[in-house]
Structures are given as structure tokens and as C-alpha cells.
Amino acid sequence: MAYTVILDPGHGGYDNGAVYFGRMEKYDNLDLALAVGEILDSNGVNVLFTRTEDVYVSPLERAYMANMVPADYFVSIHRNSGQTPNTYSGVQSLVYNMNDPSRQLAENLNKELEELGFTDLGIAVRTDLAVLRRTVMPSVLVEVGFINSDSDNTLFDERFDEISYAIATAILDSLGVPPTNEGEPSNDNEDTDNMMDNRNRNMNGNMNDEFNGNMNGNMNDEFNGNMNGNMNDEFNGNMNGNMNDNFNKNRNNTNGNMDNNMNNSNNPNSNLGQHEESEIDTDYQIGEGQEEQPTYHIQLGLFRDGNNARNLVNNLNQAGYMADIISQGELYAVVTGEFDSLDEAQAAEDTLRQQGYSTLIVRNGNR
């Protein structure tokens, strides 16, 4: 059975992530994700990436891209950061809840990285991060050491290949795939030049075009939804918070349910993993406290140009669908239908997708 894993190098482009004396998290994340992907690929796993270059991809866009393909795991790779340099160190994994396969993957990741010398800071529940909340497959965000810890950075650099192999091994173990020796670091000591060459490895076309396409705007048609060449602004990060509970994995809200090793208020590491402000799901924040009865619509496009929205409405009308344009600030959303239940909306969405439309269920009301 062929497995598919989506690797998500955190941050990118103008979003540097955490920075420490000029060292930027976005580069460490990308280097590590590419190295892990190469090892997984050599072990027969289909690997997709949310980015393969130093470009910005919004958290909601990452989740939306991931949900377009059937994948077994989504792994977001990050470095942690504390308020005071050289105060904290170690590896930590974040999950949406503790009751799906993501927990086992998180445990495997922490275990493998602890064996290389990282302190295991445990698993934390984060329901406010878009890449965990919005992805439909089991998802983990792993913080591979602290970027403002000199000891963690030394470990990250000197044992980079072993760290890559450890993460890949944790993923393979979680999939139930026995790891081969492909990609396993040699026991021989490597000189610094060779180590850095490995960090700058070229994937030479081993990455699926569904994801790498051209992240500077030439996205694969599977992602732009055959929208007559007009790139949907959802892929520009302008999703304005209208994402569906289908992207919430229909999970029970588990706010505050930390794993036992993170629950102790006296634990100095109990508030770690809070620095990823750029990863926060803003729709989750806005939607809290709303009391109105939820209803569902199917969104088929979000445009800056009103003419493009009207063209899509005309096409839908000709196909027998009643469609409307809803103004969202400077954007124009094309929607159809109004459903009282998610099941009804999903049934209608399936029909539209079978006809080649790119769809997104949007929800109004209490989450």
C-alpha cells in the first residue's frame, strides 16, 4: 500500500519565523523538511510539500492545499523559541487533540529526537493553529529544538542528517512501514563542508508537482480548480476566515486538555510552543462566542476582480445552479446553496466536485 505524507516547512518569504542572531527559522524548517522528504521518498512514501522554496504560504492555504489530496499524515516542521535565550531547550510536538493517530506520531517524533540528545518536552494540545485545526488528516507540528538555544542549534547542525533520519523513522513507524537503510546517516564522521552540502541537497524533481508547481503563482490546476485560469484568491491567503468544520476534522473541542506531562502548572515548559503567532487560526478567534444557528454555503471562488466572479456565476447559472456574489471587503465570494446541516452541504459539494468545480464549504454561526 502506497502512503502519502505532506511535509510543511513552517514560515517562509517575509515570515521569517523565530530569529536568533541572524539565524532564521524559515531556513532551518525548509532544510529539514526537504531532507526528511528525501528519506521518506527513498523508502517508498509519496511525499508532498507545502513549499520547497523561500516563499510565503499562509497557514490556511497550507491546510487547504493539504486537504486537496488524500494523505495519511501532515507534519509541520518548526523550531521553537523562548522569551529569554538559552533558557529552554528540547523538542515538543503539538496536536489538535489526543484522541486520533496524531498522538502516536507525536510520541514517536519526540522519542526518536530524544534519543539524539534533545530534551523531550512532551506533547501539547493546540486547537488554535490553522495547520492542525484545518487539516482533515492526522497532523502534528513538531518543534525541533529551540532556535535561541545555543546547545540546541549545535545539536541541530552537527547531527542534522541523524535528525532528518529520526523524523523520517518516526513517520515510517507511525505508518507501519519498516524503515530500510535508505537515507540512514553513515557512522563515519563527516566534515563540515559535506554536512552543509547535505543541508543544501537538491531534490532533482522528486517532489510532486501538485505541491511544488511554481509557488510564485503558477499553481497546478488541481489547486486552482480549473477556474478558467483565474487563480482563486483563497490561494493568496485571503480566505477571510470562511473555512468549514470539515477542515476541523469534526473533532471535539479540547481546549486546555494538555497531556499529563504538560499539565503541571509548576512545569517551566508548560507554556512552550506559544510563539507561533503567525500560525494562529484567526477565524477560530473571531468565531468564538457567536450564538447564532450555523448554516452552510458552498463557496466556489473568491476574487479580487468582480468581473471574474460574475463570469463564474454565469457559468454556474448555465449549468443549472443558483449562485450569488457576496462582498467580503475588497473581495467577491461566489456561493451557492444554504444548508442547515454539514451532511447536506457535503453531499452537494461532492456533486459539484464531480463536475470539476473547486469548492469550499463555509459556515456561518457558532463553531
CSV table of C-alpha atoms in Angstrom, one decimal:
chain,number,residue,atom,x,y,z
A,1,MET,CA,0.0,0.0,0.0
A,2,ALA,CA,1.4,3.4,-1.0
A,3,TYR,CA,1.3,6.0,1.7
A,4,THR,CA,1.3,9.8,1.3
A,5,VAL,CA,2.8,12.3,3.7
A,6,ILE,CA,2.6,16.0,3.5
A,7,LEU,CA,5.6,17.9,4.9
A,8,ASP,CA,5.0,21.5,5.8
A,9,PRO,CA,8.2,23.7,6.3
A,10,GLY,CA,6.9,26.4,8.6
A,11,HIS,CA,7.0,30.1,7.7
A,12,GLY,CA,8.8,31.4,4.6
A,13,GLY,CA,9.2,34.5,2.5
A,14,TYR,CA,8.6,37.6,4.5
A,15,ASP,CA,7.6,35.5,7.5
A,16,ASN,CA,11.0,34.6,9.0
A,17,GLY,CA,9.6,32.8,12.0
A,18,ALA,CA,11.8,33.0,15.1
A,19,VAL,CA,15.2,34.7,14.6
A,20,TYR,CA,18.3,34.4,16.7
A,21,PHE,CA,21.5,36.4,15.8
A,22,GLY,CA,20.5,36.4,12.1
A,23,ARG,CA,19.6,32.7,12.1
A,24,MET,CA,16.1,32.4,10.7
A,25,GLU,CA,13.7,29.6,11.5
A,26,LYS,CA,12.2,29.5,8.0
A,27,TYR,CA,15.5,28.2,6.5
A,28,ASP,CA,16.0,25.6,9.2
A,29,ASN,CA,12.5,24.4,8.6
A,30,LEU,CA,12.9,24.1,4.9
A,31,ASP,CA,16.3,22.4,5.0
A,32,LEU,CA,14.9,19.8,7.4
A,33,ALA,CA,11.7,19.2,5.6
A,34,LEU,CA,13.5,18.6,2.3
A,35,ALA,CA,15.9,16.2,3.9
A,36,VAL,CA,13.1,14.3,5.6
A,37,GLY,CA,11.2,14.2,2.4
A,38,GLU,CA,14.2,12.7,0.5
A,39,ILE,CA,14.5,9.9,3.1
A,40,LEU,CA,10.7,9.1,3.0
A,41,ASP,CA,10.8,9.1,-0.8
A,42,SER,CA,13.6,6.6,-0.8
A,43,ASN,CA,11.5,4.4,1.5
A,44,GLY,CA,8.6,4.3,-0.9
A,45,VAL,CA,6.4,7.0,0.6
A,46,ASN,CA,4.8,9.6,-1.7
A,47,VAL,CA,5.9,13.0,-0.3
A,48,LEU,CA,4.2,16.3,-0.9
A,49,PHE,CA,5.4,19.7,0.3
A,50,THR,CA,3.5,22.9,1.0
A,51,ARG,CA,6.6,24.9,-0.1
A,52,THR,CA,10.0,24.0,-1.5
A,53,GLU,CA,11.4,27.5,-1.7
A,54,ASP,CA,11.7,30.6,0.4
A,55,VAL,CA,8.2,31.8,-0.3
A,56,TYR,CA,5.3,32.8,1.9
A,57,VAL,CA,2.4,30.4,2.1
A,58,SER,CA,-0.4,31.3,4.5
A,59,PRO,CA,-1.4,28.8,7.2
A,60,LEU,CA,-4.9,28.5,5.8
A,61,GLU,CA,-3.5,28.0,2.3
A,62,ARG,CA,-1.3,25.2,3.6
A,63,ALA,CA,-4.2,23.4,5.2
A,64,TYR,CA,-6.4,23.9,2.1
A,65,MET,CA,-3.7,22.5,-0.2
A,66,ALA,CA,-3.2,19.5,2.1
A,67,ASN,CA,-6.9,18.8,2.1
A,68,MET,CA,-7.0,18.6,-1.7
A,69,VAL,CA,-5.2,15.2,-1.7
A,70,PRO,CA,-5.7,12.0,0.3
A,71,ALA,CA,-2.8,11.9,2.7
A,72,ASP,CA,-2.0,9.8,5.7
A,73,TYR,CA,-0.2,12.4,7.8
A,74,PHE,CA,0.5,16.1,7.7
A,75,VAL,CA,3.8,17.0,9.5
A,76,SER,CA,4.6,20.7,10.1
A,77,ILE,CA,8.3,21.3,10.9
A,78,HIS,CA,9.3,24.2,13.1
A,79,ARG,CA,11.9,25.4,15.5
A,80,ASN,CA,10.8,26.7,18.9
A,81,SER,CA,11.8,29.9,20.7
A,82,GLY,CA,11.7,31.1,24.3
A,83,GLN,CA,11.4,34.6,25.6
A,84,THR,CA,14.9,34.5,27.0
A,85,PRO,CA,17.8,33.0,25.0
A,86,ASN,CA,19.4,29.8,26.4
A,87,THR,CA,16.6,29.3,28.9
A,88,TYR,CA,14.7,26.4,27.4
A,89,SER,CA,15.8,23.6,25.1
A,90,GLY,CA,14.3,20.4,23.7
A,91,VAL,CA,11.7,19.0,21.3
A,92,GLN,CA,8.0,19.4,21.6
A,93,SER,CA,5.1,18.2,19.4
A,94,LEU,CA,1.8,19.9,19.1
A,95,VAL,CA,-1.5,18.2,18.1
A,96,TYR,CA,-5.1,19.2,17.8
A,97,ASN,CA,-6.3,16.6,20.3
A,98,MET,CA,-5.0,13.4,22.0
A,99,ASN,CA,-7.6,11.1,20.5
A,100,ASP,CA,-6.5,10.4,17.0
A,101,PRO,CA,-3.4,8.9,15.3
A,102,SER,CA,-1.6,12.2,15.5
A,103,ARG,CA,-0.8,11.5,19.2
A,104,GLN,CA,1.1,8.3,18.3
A,105,LEU,CA,3.1,10.2,15.6
A,106,ALA,CA,3.9,12.9,18.1
A,107,GLU,CA,5.1,10.4,20.6
A,108,ASN,CA,7.3,8.7,18.0
A,109,LEU,CA,8.8,12.0,16.9
A,110,ASN,CA,9.7,13.0,20.5
A,111,LYS,CA,11.1,9.6,21.3
A,112,GLU,CA,13.3,9.5,18.2
A,113,LEU,CA,14.6,13.0,18.7
A,114,GLU,CA,15.2,12.5,22.4
A,115,GLU,CA,17.5,9.6,21.6
A,116,LEU,CA,19.7,12.0,19.6
A,117,GLY,CA,20.1,14.3,22.6
A,118,PHE,CA,17.1,16.6,22.7
A,119,THR,CA,15.1,17.0,25.9
A,120,ASP,CA,11.6,15.6,25.5
A,121,LEU,CA,9.2,18.5,26.4
A,122,GLY,CA,6.2,16.3,25.7
A,123,ILE,CA,3.1,16.8,23.7
A,124,ALA,CA,0.7,19.8,23.9
A,125,VAL,CA,-2.8,20.3,22.5
A,126,ARG,CA,-3.2,23.4,20.4
A,127,THR,CA,-6.6,24.0,18.9
A,128,ASP,CA,-5.9,27.5,17.6
A,129,LEU,CA,-3.2,26.6,15.0
A,130,ALA,CA,-4.6,26.6,11.5
A,131,VAL,CA,-2.4,23.7,10.2
A,132,LEU,CA,-3.6,21.5,13.0
A,133,ARG,CA,-7.2,22.7,13.2
A,134,ARG,CA,-8.0,22.9,9.5
A,135,THR,CA,-6.3,19.7,8.1
A,136,VAL,CA,-8.5,16.7,7.7
A,137,MET,CA,-5.8,14.1,8.1
A,138,PRO,CA,-3.8,13.4,11.4
A,139,SER,CA,-1.5,16.3,11.8
A,140,VAL,CA,1.5,17.2,14.1
A,141,LEU,CA,3.5,20.3,14.4
A,142,VAL,CA,7.0,19.4,15.7
A,143,GLU,CA,9.3,22.0,17.3
A,144,VAL,CA,12.8,20.6,16.6
A,145,GLY,CA,14.7,22.3,19.3
A,146,PHE,CA,14.9,26.0,20.3
A,147,ILE,CA,16.5,28.4,17.8
A,148,ASN,CA,17.5,30.7,20.6
A,149,SER,CA,19.3,27.8,22.4
A,150,ASP,CA,23.0,27.5,21.5
A,151,SER,CA,23.0,23.9,22.6
A,152,ASP,CA,20.0,23.0,20.5
A,153,ASN,CA,21.5,24.8,17.5
A,154,THR,CA,24.8,22.9,17.9
A,155,LEU,CA,22.9,19.6,18.0
A,156,PHE,CA,20.7,20.6,15.1
A,157,ASP,CA,23.8,21.5,12.9
A,158,GLU,CA,26.1,18.7,13.9
A,159,ARG,CA,23.6,15.9,13.8
A,160,PHE,CA,21.4,17.3,11.0
A,161,ASP,CA,21.4,14.1,9.0
A,162,GLU,CA,20.6,12.0,12.0
A,163,ILE,CA,17.8,14.3,13.0
A,164,SER,CA,16.3,14.0,9.4
A,165,TYR,CA,16.5,10.3,9.6
A,166,ALA,CA,15.0,10.2,13.1
A,167,ILE,CA,12.0,12.3,11.9
A,168,ALA,CA,11.5,10.1,8.9
A,169,THR,CA,11.8,7.0,11.0
A,170,ALA,CA,9.1,8.3,13.4
A,171,ILE,CA,6.8,8.8,10.4
A,172,LEU,CA,7.5,5.4,8.9
A,173,ASP,CA,6.9,3.7,12.3
A,174,SER,CA,3.6,5.5,12.6
A,175,LEU,CA,2.6,4.3,9.1
A,176,GLY,CA,3.7,0.8,10.0
A,177,VAL,CA,6.4,0.8,7.3
A,178,PRO,CA,9.6,-0.9,8.3
A,179,PRO,CA,12.4,1.7,7.5
A,180,THR,CA,15.1,0.5,5.2
A,181,ASN,CA,18.7,1.7,5.4
A,182,GLU,CA,18.0,4.2,2.6
A,183,GLY,CA,18.9,7.6,3.9
A,184,GLU,CA,20.4,6.4,7.1
A,185,PRO,CA,23.4,8.5,8.0
A,186,SER,CA,26.8,6.9,7.8
A,187,ASN,CA,28.7,6.2,11.1
A,188,ASP,CA,31.7,7.9,9.6
A,189,ASN,CA,32.4,11.4,10.7
A,190,GLU,CA,31.6,13.9,8.0
A,191,ASP,CA,33.5,17.1,7.6
A,192,THR,CA,31.7,20.4,7.8
A,193,ASP,CA,31.6,21.0,4.1
A,194,ASN,CA,29.9,17.7,3.4
A,195,MET,CA,27.4,18.3,6.2
A,196,MET,CA,26.4,21.7,4.7
A,197,ASP,CA,26.2,20.1,1.3
A,198,ASN,CA,23.7,17.7,2.7
A,199,ARG,CA,21.7,20.6,4.1
A,200,ASN,CA,21.6,22.1,0.7
A,201,ARG,CA,20.6,19.0,-1.1
A,202,ASN,CA,18.7,19.3,-4.4
A,203,MET,CA,15.6,17.2,-4.7
A,204,ASN,CA,16.1,17.0,-8.5
A,205,GLY,CA,12.4,16.6,-9.4
A,206,ASN,CA,11.5,14.1,-6.7
A,207,MET,CA,8.8,16.4,-5.3
A,208,ASN,CA,5.3,16.1,-6.6
A,209,ASP,CA,4.2,18.9,-9.0
A,210,GLU,CA,0.8,19.0,-7.2
A,211,PHE,CA,2.6,20.9,-4.5
A,212,ASN,CA,5.8,22.5,-5.8
A,213,GLY,CA,4.3,23.6,-9.1
A,214,ASN,CA,5.5,27.1,-9.2
A,215,MET,CA,4.8,28.7,-5.8
A,216,ASN,CA,5.2,32.1,-7.3
A,217,GLY,CA,1.8,32.0,-8.8
A,218,ASN,CA,1.7,29.1,-11.4
A,219,MET,CA,-0.2,26.7,-9.2
A,220,ASN,CA,-1.3,23.3,-10.5
A,221,ASP,CA,-4.8,23.1,-12.0
A,222,GLU,CA,-5.8,20.7,-9.3
A,223,PHE,CA,-5.3,23.6,-6.9
A,224,ASN,CA,-6.7,26.4,-8.9
A,225,GLY,CA,-9.8,24.3,-9.6
A,226,ASN,CA,-10.0,24.9,-13.4
A,227,MET,CA,-11.3,28.3,-12.7
A,228,ASN,CA,-10.7,29.4,-16.3
A,229,GLY,CA,-7.2,30.5,-15.5
A,230,ASN,CA,-8.2,32.9,-12.8
A,231,MET,CA,-6.3,32.0,-9.6
A,232,ASN,CA,-8.6,31.9,-6.7
A,233,ASP,CA,-7.6,34.4,-4.0
A,234,GLU,CA,-8.0,31.6,-1.5
A,235,PHE,CA,-4.6,30.6,-2.6
A,236,ASN,CA,-3.3,34.1,-1.9
A,237,GLY,CA,-4.2,33.7,1.8
A,238,ASN,CA,-7.3,35.9,1.6
A,239,MET,CA,-9.7,33.4,3.0
A,240,ASN,CA,-11.2,35.8,5.5
A,241,GLY,CA,-11.8,33.1,7.9
A,242,ASN,CA,-14.5,31.3,6.0
A,243,MET,CA,-13.4,27.7,6.4
A,244,ASN,CA,-15.6,24.7,7.1
A,245,ASP,CA,-15.8,22.4,10.1
A,246,ASN,CA,-15.0,19.7,7.6
A,247,PHE,CA,-11.5,21.1,7.9
A,248,ASN,CA,-11.8,20.9,11.7
A,249,LYS,CA,-11.8,17.1,11.5
A,250,ASN,CA,-15.2,17.1,13.2
A,251,ARG,CA,-13.2,17.0,16.4
A,252,ASN,CA,-14.5,17.7,19.9
A,253,ASN,CA,-13.1,20.9,21.2
A,254,THR,CA,-10.3,20.0,23.5
A,255,ASN,CA,-9.2,23.4,24.6
A,256,GLY,CA,-6.9,23.2,27.6
A,257,ASN,CA,-6.5,19.4,27.6
A,258,MET,CA,-2.8,19.2,27.7
A,259,ASP,CA,-1.0,15.9,28.0
A,260,ASN,CA,-0.2,14.9,31.6
A,261,ASN,CA,3.5,15.9,31.2
A,262,MET,CA,2.4,19.4,30.2
A,263,ASN,CA,-0.4,19.9,32.7
A,264,ASN,CA,1.7,20.7,35.8
A,265,SER,CA,1.5,24.5,36.3
A,266,ASN,CA,4.8,24.4,38.0
A,267,ASN,CA,6.4,22.9,34.9
A,268,PRO,CA,8.6,25.7,33.5
A,269,ASN,CA,8.0,24.3,30.0
A,270,SER,CA,4.2,24.3,30.3
A,271,ASN,CA,3.8,27.4,28.1
A,272,LEU,CA,6.2,26.5,25.4
A,273,GLY,CA,5.1,26.3,21.8
A,274,GLN,CA,3.2,29.6,22.2
A,275,HIS,CA,5.5,31.7,19.9
A,276,GLU,CA,3.9,30.7,16.6
A,277,GLU,CA,1.6,33.7,16.4
A,278,SER,CA,1.7,33.7,12.6
A,279,GLU,CA,0.2,30.2,12.6
A,280,ILE,CA,-2.9,31.2,14.6
A,281,ASP,CA,-6.2,30.5,13.0
A,282,THR,CA,-7.8,33.9,13.1
A,283,ASP,CA,-11.2,32.6,12.1
A,284,TYR,CA,-11.2,30.4,15.2
A,285,GLN,CA,-10.6,33.5,17.3
A,286,ILE,CA,-13.3,35.6,15.5
A,287,GLY,CA,-15.8,32.8,15.6
A,288,GLU,CA,-15.7,32.2,19.3
A,289,GLY,CA,-18.7,33.3,21.3
A,290,GLN,CA,-21.1,33.5,18.4
A,291,GLU,CA,-24.5,32.2,19.3
A,292,GLU,CA,-26.5,32.1,16.0
A,293,GLN,CA,-27.6,28.8,14.5
A,294,PRO,CA,-24.9,27.6,12.0
A,295,THR,CA,-25.8,27.4,8.3
A,296,TYR,CA,-23.6,26.2,5.4
A,297,HIS,CA,-22.9,27.5,1.9
A,298,ILE,CA,-20.7,26.2,-0.8
A,299,GLN,CA,-18.1,28.7,-2.0
A,300,LEU,CA,-16.8,28.2,-5.5
A,301,GLY,CA,-14.4,31.1,-5.8
A,302,LEU,CA,-13.0,34.2,-4.1
A,303,PHE,CA,-11.9,37.0,-6.4
A,304,ARG,CA,-10.4,40.5,-6.4
A,305,ASP,CA,-11.9,41.2,-9.8
A,306,GLY,CA,-15.7,41.4,-9.7
A,307,ASN,CA,-15.9,40.5,-13.4
A,308,ASN,CA,-14.3,37.2,-12.7
A,309,ALA,CA,-16.9,36.5,-10.0
A,310,ARG,CA,-19.7,37.4,-12.4
A,311,ASN,CA,-18.3,35.1,-15.1
A,312,LEU,CA,-18.3,32.2,-12.7
A,313,VAL,CA,-21.9,33.0,-11.6
A,314,ASN,CA,-22.9,33.0,-15.3
A,315,ASN,CA,-21.2,29.6,-15.8
A,316,LEU,CA,-22.9,28.2,-12.8
A,317,ASN,CA,-26.3,29.5,-13.8
A,318,GLN,CA,-25.9,27.9,-17.3
A,319,ALA,CA,-25.1,24.6,-15.5
A,320,GLY,CA,-28.3,24.8,-13.6
A,321,TYR,CA,-27.0,26.2,-10.3
A,322,MET,CA,-28.3,29.3,-8.5
A,323,ALA,CA,-25.3,31.2,-7.4
A,324,ASP,CA,-24.7,34.6,-5.7
A,325,ILE,CA,-21.9,37.0,-5.1
A,326,ILE,CA,-21.2,38.1,-1.6
A,327,SER,CA,-18.9,41.0,-1.0
A,328,GLN,CA,-16.2,40.4,1.6
A,329,GLY,CA,-14.4,43.7,1.9
A,330,GLU,CA,-12.4,44.1,-1.3
A,331,LEU,CA,-13.1,40.5,-2.4
A,332,TYR,CA,-16.0,38.8,-4.1
A,333,ALA,CA,-17.1,35.4,-3.0
A,334,VAL,CA,-19.2,33.2,-5.3
A,335,VAL,CA,-21.5,30.9,-3.3
A,336,THR,CA,-24.4,28.5,-3.9
A,337,GLY,CA,-26.9,26.8,-1.6
A,338,GLU,CA,-27.9,27.2,2.0
A,339,PHE,CA,-27.9,24.1,4.2
A,340,ASP,CA,-28.8,23.5,7.8
A,341,SER,CA,-26.5,20.6,8.3
A,342,LEU,CA,-22.9,19.8,7.3
A,343,ASP,CA,-24.0,16.4,5.8
A,344,GLU,CA,-26.3,18.1,3.3
A,345,ALA,CA,-23.6,20.6,2.4
A,346,GLN,CA,-21.1,17.9,1.9
A,347,ALA,CA,-23.4,15.9,-0.3
A,348,ALA,CA,-24.0,18.9,-2.6
A,349,GLU,CA,-20.2,19.6,-2.5
A,350,ASP,CA,-19.5,16.1,-3.7
A,351,THR,CA,-21.8,16.6,-6.7
A,352,LEU,CA,-20.1,19.9,-7.6
A,353,ARG,CA,-16.6,18.4,-7.3
A,354,GLN,CA,-17.5,15.5,-9.5
A,355,GLN,CA,-18.4,18.1,-12.1
A,356,GLY,CA,-15.0,19.7,-11.9
A,357,TYR,CA,-15.6,22.7,-9.6
A,358,SER,CA,-13.2,23.7,-6.9
A,359,THR,CA,-15.3,24.0,-3.7
A,360,LEU,CA,-15.1,25.1,-0.1
A,361,ILE,CA,-17.9,24.7,2.4
A,362,VAL,CA,-18.2,27.9,4.5
A,363,ARG,CA,-20.0,28.1,7.8
A,364,ASN,CA,-21.9,31.0,9.4
A,365,GLY,CA,-22.7,30.9,13.1
A,366,ASN,CA,-21.4,29.2,16.3
A,367,ARG,CA,-18.5,26.9,15.9
